[in-house]
PDB file of C-alpha atoms and ligand atoms in Angstrom:
ATOM      1  CA  MET S 265       6.642   7.158   6.080  1.00 79.00           C
ATOM      2  CA  SER S 266       3.918   7.268   3.906  1.00 84.00           C
ATOM      3  CA  ARG S 267       4.188   7.103   0.333  1.00 88.00           C
ATOM      4  CA  GLU S 268       1.636   8.994   0.061  1.00 88.00           C
ATOM      5  CA  LEU S 269       3.411  12.089   1.605  1.00 92.00           C
ATOM      6  CA  ILE S 270       6.639  11.048   0.268  1.00 94.00           C
ATOM      7  CA  ASP S 271       4.713  11.532  -3.653  1.00 94.00           C
ATOM      8  CA  LEU S 272       2.999  14.622  -2.547  1.00 93.00           C
ATOM      9  CA  ALA S 273       6.545  16.503  -1.565  1.00 96.00           C
ATOM     10  CA  ILE S 274       8.499  14.833  -3.950  1.00 96.00           C
ATOM     11  CA  GLU S 275       5.834  16.898  -6.459  1.00 94.00           C
ATOM     12  CA  ARG S 276       6.966  20.790  -4.528  1.00 94.00           C
ATOM     13  CA  LEU S 277      10.219  19.549  -5.434  1.00 96.00           C
ATOM     14  CA  ARG S 278      10.172  19.536  -9.235  1.00 95.00           C
ATOM     15  CA  GLU S 279       8.084  22.574  -8.845  1.00 94.00           C
ATOM     16  CA  ASP S 280       9.847  24.405  -7.794  1.00 93.00           C
ATOM     17  CA  PHE S 281      12.746  22.947  -9.918  1.00 94.00           C
ATOM     18  CA  PRO S 282      11.587  22.087 -12.868  1.00 95.00           C
ATOM     19  CA  SER S 283      14.545  22.304 -15.066  1.00 93.00           C
ATOM     20  CA  LYS S 284      15.804  19.875 -12.330  1.00 94.00           C
ATOM     21  CA  SER S 285      16.831  16.251 -13.768  1.00 94.00           C
ATOM     22  CA  LYS S 286      15.544  13.028 -12.888  1.00 95.00           C
ATOM     23  CA  SER S 287      18.280  11.842 -11.642  1.00 95.00           C
ATOM     24  CA  TRP S 288      18.521  14.973  -9.696  1.00 95.00           C
ATOM     25  CA  ILE S 289      15.945  14.127  -8.113  1.00 96.00           C
ATOM     26  CA  ARG S 290      16.531  10.962  -7.548  1.00 97.00           C
ATOM     27  CA  ARG S 291      19.601  11.335  -5.765  1.00 96.00           C
ATOM     28  CA  ALA S 292      17.521  13.472  -3.836  1.00 97.00           C
ATOM     29  CA  LEU S 293      14.883  10.661  -2.651  1.00 97.00           C
ATOM     30  CA  ILE S 294      17.748   8.394  -2.280  1.00 97.00           C
ATOM     31  CA  ARG S 295      19.267  10.665   0.461  1.00 98.00           C
ATOM     32  CA  PHE S 296      15.898  11.629   1.604  1.00 97.00           C
ATOM     33  CA  MET S 297      14.709   7.601   2.220  1.00 96.00           C
ATOM     34  CA  LYS S 298      18.207   6.904   3.593  1.00 97.00           C
ATOM     35  CA  ASN S 299      16.992   9.394   6.542  1.00 96.00           C
ATOM     36  CA  THR S 300      20.143  10.868   5.922  1.00 97.00           C
ATOM     37  CA  VAL S 301      19.032  14.594   7.043  1.00 98.00           C
ATOM     38  CA  LYS S 302      18.847  15.259  10.444  1.00 97.00           C
ATOM     39  CA  GLU S 303      17.281  19.114  12.354  1.00 96.00           C
ATOM     40  CA  TYR S 304      20.302  20.528  13.510  1.00 94.00           C
ATOM     41  CA  GLY S 305      18.753  23.752  14.880  1.00 91.00           C
ATOM     42  CA  GLU S 306      16.835  26.437  12.818  1.00 93.00           C
ATOM     43  CA  ASN S 307      17.978  26.414   9.556  1.00 96.00           C
ATOM     44  CA  VAL S 308      21.096  24.328  10.197  1.00 98.00           C
ATOM     45  CA  TRP S 309      20.477  20.856   8.406  1.00 98.00           C
ATOM     46  CA  VAL S 310      23.404  17.700   8.487  1.00 98.00           C
ATOM     47  CA  VAL S 311      23.519  15.729   5.797  1.00 98.00           C
ATOM     48  CA  LYS S 312      24.856  12.033   6.086  1.00 98.00           C
ATOM     49  CA  GLY S 313      27.558  11.704   2.930  1.00 97.00           C
ATOM     50  CA  LEU S 314      26.624   8.149   0.559  1.00 97.00           C
ATOM     51  CA  PRO S 315      30.008   6.721  -0.613  1.00 96.00           C
ATOM     52  CA  GLU S 316      27.496   5.497  -3.675  1.00 95.00           C
ATOM     53  CA  LEU S 317      26.443   9.698  -4.623  1.00 95.00           C
ATOM     54  CA  GLY S 318      29.902   9.958  -5.149  1.00 91.00           C
ATOM     55  CA  ASP S 319      30.581  11.610  -1.019  1.00 93.00           C
ATOM     56  CA  LYS S 320      33.382  12.527  -0.957  1.00 91.00           C
ATOM     57  CA  TYR S 321      33.046  13.231   3.460  1.00 93.00           C
ATOM     58  CA  LEU S 322      31.069  12.106   5.682  1.00 96.00           C
ATOM     59  CA  THR S 323      28.489  14.459   6.420  1.00 96.00           C
ATOM     60  CA  TYR S 324      28.170  18.113   5.342  1.00 96.00           C
ATOM     61  CA  VAL S 325      25.978  21.145   6.254  1.00 96.00           C
ATOM     62  CA  VAL S 326      23.011  22.585   4.646  1.00 96.00           C
ATOM     63  CA  ARG S 327      22.223  25.418   6.213  1.00 95.00           C
ATOM     64  CA  LEU S 328      19.070  28.756   5.076  1.00 96.00           C
ATOM     65  CA  ARG S 329      20.082  31.949   4.915  1.00 94.00           C
ATOM     66  CA  ASP S 330      17.948  35.040   4.244  1.00 93.00           C
ATOM     67  CA  GLY S 331      15.647  32.256   1.982  1.00 91.00           C
ATOM     68  CA  ARG S 332      18.977  31.051  -0.275  1.00 91.00           C
ATOM     69  CA  TYR S 333      20.605  27.368   1.421  1.00 93.00           C
ATOM     70  CA  TYR S 334      23.844  26.815   1.362  1.00 92.00           C
ATOM     71  CA  CYS S 335      26.086  23.273   1.455  1.00 93.00           C
ATOM     72  CA  SER S 336      29.623  22.794   2.698  1.00 92.00           C
ATOM     73  CA  CYS S 337      30.828  21.025  -0.575  1.00 89.00           C
ATOM     74  CA  PHE S 338      30.726  24.226  -2.276  1.00 82.00           C
ATOM     75  CA  GLU S 339      33.398  24.980  -0.652  1.00 79.00           C
ATOM     76  CA  SER S 340      34.739  20.820  -1.257  1.00 69.00           C
ATOM     77  CA  SER S 341      37.479  21.568  -4.788  1.00 61.00           C
ATOM     78  CA  TRP S 342      34.888  21.043  -6.730  1.00 60.00           C
ATOM     79  CA  GLY S 343      33.231  24.108  -5.122  1.00 53.00           C
ATOM     80  CA  LEU S 344      32.767  26.512  -8.421  1.00 57.00           C
ATOM     81  CA  ARG S 345      31.643  23.997 -10.532  1.00 55.00           C
ATOM     82  CA  ARG S 346      29.064  23.375  -8.287  1.00 56.00           C
ATOM     83  CA  LYS S 347      28.193  26.514  -6.431  1.00 56.00           C
ATOM     84  CA  SER S 348      26.595  27.429  -9.101  1.00 59.00           C
ATOM     85  CA  GLU S 349      23.871  24.592  -8.963  1.00 74.00           C
ATOM     86  CA  ILE S 350      21.511  22.864  -5.574  1.00 89.00           C
ATOM     87  CA  CYS S 351      23.142  19.996  -4.542  1.00 93.00           C
ATOM     88  CA  THR S 352      20.939  16.779  -3.724  1.00 95.00           C
ATOM     89  CA  HIS S 353      22.489  17.677  -0.332  1.00 96.00           C
ATOM     90  CA  ILE S 354      20.115  21.112  -0.166  1.00 96.00           C
ATOM     91  CA  ALA S 355      17.053  18.959  -2.233  1.00 97.00           C
ATOM     92  CA  ALA S 356      17.312  16.320   0.462  1.00 98.00           C
ATOM     93  CA  VAL S 357      16.614  18.822   2.758  1.00 98.00           C
ATOM     94  CA  ILE S 358      14.595  20.430   0.959  1.00 97.00           C
ATOM     95  CA  LEU S 359      12.318  16.994   0.241  1.00 97.00           C
ATOM     96  CA  TYR S 360      13.248  16.388   3.852  1.00 97.00           C
ATOM     97  CA  ARG S 361      11.295  20.038   4.919  1.00 97.00           C
ATOM     98  CA  ASN S 362       8.459  19.024   2.671  1.00 96.00           C
ATOM     99  CA  TYR S 363       7.262  16.288   4.325  1.00 96.00           C
ATOM    100  CA  LYS S 364       7.616  17.327   7.485  1.00 95.00           C
ATOM    101  CA  LYS S 365       4.940  20.207   6.684  1.00 94.00           C
ATOM    102  CA  LEU S 366       2.794  18.066   4.733  1.00 95.00           C
ATOM    103  CA  ASP S 367       2.840  15.715   7.986  1.00 95.00           C
ATOM    104  CA  SER S 368       2.526  18.723  10.314  1.00 95.00           C
ATOM    105  CA  GLU S 369      -0.823  19.135  12.343  1.00 96.00           C
ATOM    106  CA  VAL S 370      -3.492  21.643  11.229  1.00 97.00           C
ATOM    107  CA  TYR S 371      -7.531  22.451  11.064  1.00 98.00           C
ATOM    108  CA  ALA S 372      -9.284  22.597   8.698  1.00 98.00           C
ATOM    109  CA  SER S 373     -13.074  23.174   7.747  1.00 97.00           C
ATOM    110  CA  VAL S 374     -14.051  21.745   4.361  1.00 97.00           C
ATOM    111  CA  ILE S 375     -17.278  23.398   2.347  1.00 97.00           C
ATOM    112  CA  ASN S 376     -17.960  22.067  -0.696  1.00 96.00           C
ATOM    113  CA  ILE S 377     -21.004  24.400  -2.963  1.00 96.00           C
ATOM    114  CA  GLU S 378     -21.730  24.607  -6.260  1.00 96.00           C
ATOM    115  CA  CYS S 379     -22.787  28.038  -7.628  1.00 95.00           C
ATOM    116  CA  VAL S 380     -21.738  30.385 -11.352  1.00 96.00           C
ATOM    117  CA  ASP S 381     -20.833  32.918  -8.763  1.00 95.00           C
ATOM    118  CA  TYR S 382     -19.239  32.271  -5.548  1.00 96.00           C
ATOM    119  CA  PHE S 383     -16.815  33.513  -3.252  1.00 96.00           C
ATOM    120  CA  LEU S 384     -16.113  33.084   0.349  1.00 97.00           C
ATOM    121  CA  GLU S 385     -15.323  35.872   3.177  1.00 96.00           C
ATOM    122  CA  ILE S 386     -13.172  36.375   6.381  1.00 96.00           C
ATOM    123  CA  PRO S 387     -13.234  37.933   8.609  1.00 95.00           C
ATOM    124  CA  SER S 388     -10.800  40.513   7.722  1.00 93.00           C
ATOM    125  CA  GLU S 389      -9.257  40.393  11.262  1.00 94.00           C
ATOM    126  CA  LEU S 390      -7.811  37.049  11.341  1.00 94.00           C
ATOM    127  CA  LYS S 391      -5.752  36.891   8.233  1.00 87.00           C
ATOM    128  CA  GLY S 392      -2.714  36.074   8.468  1.00 90.00           C
ATOM    129  CA  LYS S 393      -3.932  32.884  11.114  1.00 95.00           C
ATOM    130  CA  VAL S 394      -6.305  31.690   8.899  1.00 97.00           C
ATOM    131  CA  LYS S 395      -5.460  30.220   5.274  1.00 95.00           C
ATOM    132  CA  VAL S 396      -8.598  29.413   2.892  1.00 96.00           C
ATOM    133  CA  VAL S 397      -6.958  27.535  -0.045  1.00 95.00           C
ATOM    134  CA  ARG S 398      -9.736  25.907  -3.027  1.00 96.00           C
ATOM    135  CA  SER S 399      -9.947  23.563  -5.770  1.00 96.00           C
ATOM    136  CA  VAL S 400     -12.734  24.893  -8.872  1.00 96.00           C
ATOM    137  CA  ARG S 401     -14.040  22.223 -11.367  1.00 95.00           C
ATOM    138  CA  VAL S 402     -16.130  23.543 -14.165  1.00 95.00           C
ATOM    139  CA  VAL S 403     -19.696  21.086 -14.047  1.00 94.00           C
ATOM    140  CA  ASP S 404     -22.017  22.485 -16.493  1.00 92.00           C
ATOM    141  CA  SER S 405     -21.673  24.680 -18.939  1.00 91.00           C
ATOM    142  CA  SER S 406     -24.562  24.952 -21.295  1.00 92.00           C
ATOM    143  CA  ASP S 407     -24.362  28.389 -20.791  1.00 91.00           C
ATOM    144  CA  ARG S 408     -20.957  29.181 -21.658  1.00 89.00           C
ATOM    145  CA  LEU S 409     -20.598  32.146 -20.488  1.00 91.00           C
ATOM    146  CA  ASN S 410     -22.136  32.056 -16.610  1.00 92.00           C
ATOM    147  CA  PRO S 411     -20.722  28.165 -16.633  1.00 94.00           C
ATOM    148  CA  ARG S 412     -21.820  26.002 -13.187  1.00 95.00           C
ATOM    149  CA  HIS S 413     -18.692  25.471 -10.500  1.00 96.00           C
ATOM    150  CA  ARG S 414     -18.139  22.877  -8.288  1.00 96.00           C
ATOM    151  CA  VAL S 415     -16.259  24.453  -5.011  1.00 97.00           C
ATOM    152  CA  THR S 416     -14.457  22.648  -2.492  1.00 97.00           C
ATOM    153  CA  TYR S 417     -12.661  25.814  -0.293  1.00 97.00           C
ATOM    154  CA  VAL S 418     -10.615  24.521   3.121  1.00 97.00           C
ATOM    155  CA  VAL S 419     -10.236  27.089   5.859  1.00 97.00           C
ATOM    156  CA  TYR S 420      -7.340  25.660   8.009  1.00 97.00           C
ATOM    157  CA  SER S 421      -5.170  27.509  10.873  1.00 97.00           C
ATOM    158  CA  SER S 422      -2.309  25.603  12.617  1.00 95.00           C
ATOM    159  CA  GLU S 423      -4.763  26.079  16.275  1.00 95.00           C
ATOM    160  CA  PRO S 424      -8.451  25.302  16.926  1.00 96.00           C
ATOM    161  CA  MET S 425     -11.254  27.358  16.632  1.00 96.00           C
ATOM    162  CA  GLU S 426     -14.699  27.999  15.737  1.00 97.00           C
ATOM    163  CA  ILE S 427     -14.744  30.918  13.147  1.00 96.00           C
ATOM    164  CA  LYS S 428     -17.168  32.923  11.615  1.00 96.00           C
ATOM    165  CA  ALA S 429     -17.995  33.452   7.813  1.00 97.00           C
ATOM    166  CA  ARG S 430     -20.105  34.563   4.411  1.00 97.00           C
ATOM    167  CA  LEU S 431     -20.699  32.319   2.054  1.00 97.00           C
ATOM    168  CA  ILE S 432     -21.709  33.717  -1.138  1.00 97.00           C
ATOM    169  CA  CYS S 433     -23.223  31.162  -4.003  1.00 96.00           C
ATOM    170  CA  ASP S 434     -25.577  33.122  -7.284  1.00 95.00           C
ATOM    171  CA  GLY S 435     -26.672  36.157  -4.573  1.00 92.00           C
ATOM    172  CA  GLU S 436     -26.752  34.032  -1.983  1.00 96.00           C
ATOM    173  CA  VAL S 437     -25.232  35.189   0.721  1.00 97.00           C
ATOM    174  CA  ARG S 438     -25.262  31.861   4.176  1.00 96.00           C
ATOM    175  CA  GLU S 439     -22.881  33.280   7.368  1.00 97.00           C
ATOM    176  CA  LEU S 440     -21.936  30.012   7.743  1.00 97.00           C
ATOM    177  CA  SER S 441     -20.101  28.965  11.098  1.00 97.00           C
ATOM    178  CA  LEU S 442     -17.086  26.424  11.349  1.00 97.00           C
ATOM    179  CA  ARG S 443     -15.198  24.329  13.297  1.00 97.00           C
ATOM    180  CA  LEU S 444     -11.229  23.365  12.124  1.00 97.00           C
ATOM    181  CA  ALA S 445     -11.049  20.188  13.103  1.00 97.00           C
ATOM    182  CA  ARG S 446      -7.813  18.718  13.538  1.00 97.00           C
ATOM    183  CA  THR S 447      -6.782  16.468  10.783  1.00 96.00           C
ATOM    184  CA  ARG S 448      -2.801  16.772   8.952  1.00 94.00           C
ATOM    185  CA  ARG S 449      -1.713  19.460   6.381  1.00 94.00           C
ATOM    186  CA  TYR S 450      -1.164  16.253   3.588  1.00 93.00           C
ATOM    187  CA  ILE S 451      -4.727  16.411   3.188  1.00 92.00           C
ATOM    188  CA  VAL S 452      -5.395  20.152   2.556  1.00 94.00           C
ATOM    189  CA  GLU S 453      -3.944  20.042  -0.157  1.00 90.00           C
ATOM    190  CA  LEU S 454      -5.006  16.393  -1.122  1.00 89.00           C
ATOM    191  CA  LEU S 455      -8.621  18.406  -1.585  1.00 91.00           C
ATOM    192  CA  VAL S 456      -8.061  20.983  -3.790  1.00 89.00           C
ATOM    193  CA  ARG S 457      -5.741  18.668  -6.162  1.00 80.00           C
TER     194      ARG S 457
HETATM  195 ZN1   ZN D 783      25.550  19.304  -1.223  1.00 82.55          ZN
END
């Protein structure tokens, strides 16, 4: 397991559950690091119980249905209390899924520009197949109404491809031919942070 990926996976978990405590995150992390999460089928995971975290059962089953997670610990004697919260079995599954996603292969191309006004146009038939993320930083704000930006675009897809794109930078139009090369999803995330 890579430290950088774990940090990013935790960051995502925190963003999704900003009101959760440090100890909730810590327990989820312990479950994840102890390798207790196994994928059992589509949208079903089995989480091994950890007595040191108060688990009474050997295993717990987490399911994702209609965008909501359910854990078998909801059905235990503490179920009523627990149902209103997201248990750390579920949090461990989310962490596991975040990690897997960040570790997955993608095909990407990076564009760096400095402009006042900018726009990247991807052919409309590729929408849904190709994703674009960007980070924007102001590098020169001496003209306060027209600050200059450094923009990083990452164009990525789940398959290798070559695409045409149009980049507009301060009124100048450039036709680009982008070859999406193999990398991993977390690299994309790091590039646009
Ligand atoms: Zn649970």
